Amino acid sequence: MNLKSKQAILMGLASALLFSITFIVNRLMSVSGGSWVWSSVLRFYWMLPFFFLIVGLKKGVTPLFREIAARPLQWLLWSTVGFGLFYAPLTFAAAYTPSWLIAGTWQFTIIAGLLVAPFINRKGTNVRTGHHSALLYSGIILLGIVVMQAREAISLPPEKVIKGAVPVLVAAFAYPLGNRKMMQVTNGRLDVYQRILGMVLCSLPFWLILTTGEIVLSKAGPSPGQYAQTLVVAIFSGVLATALFFSATDKVSADEKGLAAVEATQSAEVLFALAGEVILLGSPLPDLYALGGMALAMLGMILHSLES
């Protein structure tokens, strides 16, 4: 493993720790009666001033606007996919399943990243090297997810399983697809912070539609604690974790195997989310099946890391 790959994997693990806060706080907001829509939209509204400040201090706002103006439809489409269709389904699922279970299902994003790669067709990318071994290791992670979910799926009503699992699977494809397509669209002309700010800006129509729909249909605003809770998620997950993860993928953007390894680090989220839910929310420990599934998912991540 070269130095760049090691750095990318460590950054990916750090982002996984910070991302796990999303699952825990979203679950906390859900069990407290907060609407999943406000949990989604407030995070991105909070992110906007933070990234405007960061990019503004680096004098990168004008170059970003030029990039968006040159390809507005691509920015709107892939920002909506990468942020909107990623995060809204996760907060929706939090209303139905524990945070560690959502974090476990979310690991399908590792498989999703490999599946979407041939359709993205990025020039100059090492797609074939180690592709079969990456699929094998990702398959181990997928097996772990299935084992982890099996007992829980049997004990829950089918409606809750569908509402908890299907949205997370949508998010699992949307996040790597949106991220990789935006790397292709920008082609190194923007730094990580500019790219994130641009994606937040261009996903705003999606968030405004959700906001309007929630106001019209429920005629209710956020719960009292949601402003502070979504601010916590925005800082730790939206700003710090997203910047770390995007920086990690940028480091290995020319190597499909390296990208798969970085995306595999996100399997650590399930352990962080489990620990957080047990400690902070007083949730019971999962059974042996779930723990065995987590062990398989972690094994797949370790193999990815050693191979990269």
Coordinates of N, CA, C and O in Angstrom, one line a residue, residues 47-65 191 193-195 197-198 201:
M47 N -25.3 23.9 6.3 CA -24.0 23.7 5.6 C -23.6 24.9 4.8 O -22.4 25.3 4.6
L48 N -24.6 25.6 4.2 CA -24.4 26.6 3.2 C -23.5 27.8 3.7 O -22.5 28.1 3.1
P49 N -23.8 28.4 4.9 CA -22.9 29.5 5.4 C -21.5 29.0 5.7 O -20.5 29.7 5.5
F50 N -21.4 27.8 6.2 CA -20.1 27.3 6.6 C -19.2 27.2 5.3 O -18.0 27.6 5.3
F51 N -19.7 26.6 4.3 CA -18.9 26.4 3.1 C -18.7 27.7 2.3 O -17.7 27.9 1.7
F52 N -19.7 28.6 2.4 CA -19.5 29.9 1.8 C -18.3 30.7 2.5 O -17.5 31.3 1.8
L53 N -18.2 30.5 3.8 CA -17.1 31.2 4.5 C -15.8 30.6 4.1 O -14.8 31.3 3.9
I54 N -15.7 29.2 4.1 CA -14.5 28.5 3.8 C -14.0 28.9 2.4 O -12.9 29.2 2.2
V55 N -14.9 28.7 1.4 CA -14.5 29.0 0.0 C -14.3 30.5 -0.2 O -13.4 30.8 -0.9
G56 N -15.1 31.3 0.5 CA -14.9 32.8 0.3 C -13.5 33.2 0.8 O -12.8 34.0 0.2
L57 N -13.1 32.6 2.0 CA -11.7 33.0 2.5 C -10.6 32.6 1.6 O -9.5 33.2 1.6
K58 N -10.9 31.5 0.8 CA -9.9 31.1 -0.2 C -10.1 31.7 -1.6 O -9.4 31.3 -2.5
K59 N -11.0 32.7 -1.6 CA -11.3 33.4 -2.9 C -11.7 32.4 -4.0 O -11.2 32.6 -5.2
G60 N -12.5 31.4 -3.6 CA -12.9 30.4 -4.6 C -14.3 30.5 -5.1 O -14.7 29.6 -5.9
V61 N -15.1 31.5 -4.6 CA -16.5 31.6 -5.0 C -16.7 31.9 -6.5 O -17.5 31.3 -7.2
T62 N -16.0 32.9 -7.0 CA -16.1 33.3 -8.4 C -15.8 32.2 -9.3 O -16.5 31.9 -10.3
P63 N -14.6 31.5 -9.2 CA -14.3 30.4 -10.0 C -15.4 29.3 -10.0 O -15.7 28.7 -11.0
L64 N -15.9 29.1 -8.8 CA -17.0 28.1 -8.7 C -18.2 28.5 -9.5 O -18.8 27.6 -10.2
F65 N -18.6 29.7 -9.4 CA -19.8 30.2 -10.1 C -19.6 30.0 -11.6 O -20.5 29.7 -12.4
D191 N -11.3 22.7 -5.9 CA -10.9 21.9 -4.7 C -12.2 21.3 -4.1 O -13.3 21.5 -4.5
Y193 N -13.6 21.8 -1.2 CA -14.6 22.7 -0.6 C -15.5 23.4 -1.6 O -16.6 23.6 -1.4
Q194 N -14.8 23.8 -2.7 CA -15.6 24.4 -3.8 C -16.6 23.4 -4.4 O -17.8 23.8 -4.6
R195 N -16.2 22.2 -4.5 CA -17.1 21.2 -5.1 C -18.3 20.9 -4.1 O -19.5 20.8 -4.6
L197 N -19.5 23.0 -1.8 CA -20.4 24.2 -1.8 C -21.2 24.2 -3.1 O -22.4 24.5 -3.0
G198 N -20.6 23.9 -4.2 CA -21.4 23.9 -5.5 C -22.5 22.9 -5.5 O -23.6 23.2 -5.9
L201 N -25.3 24.2 -3.2 CA -26.1 25.2 -3.9 C -27.0 24.6 -4.9 O -28.2 25.0 -5.0

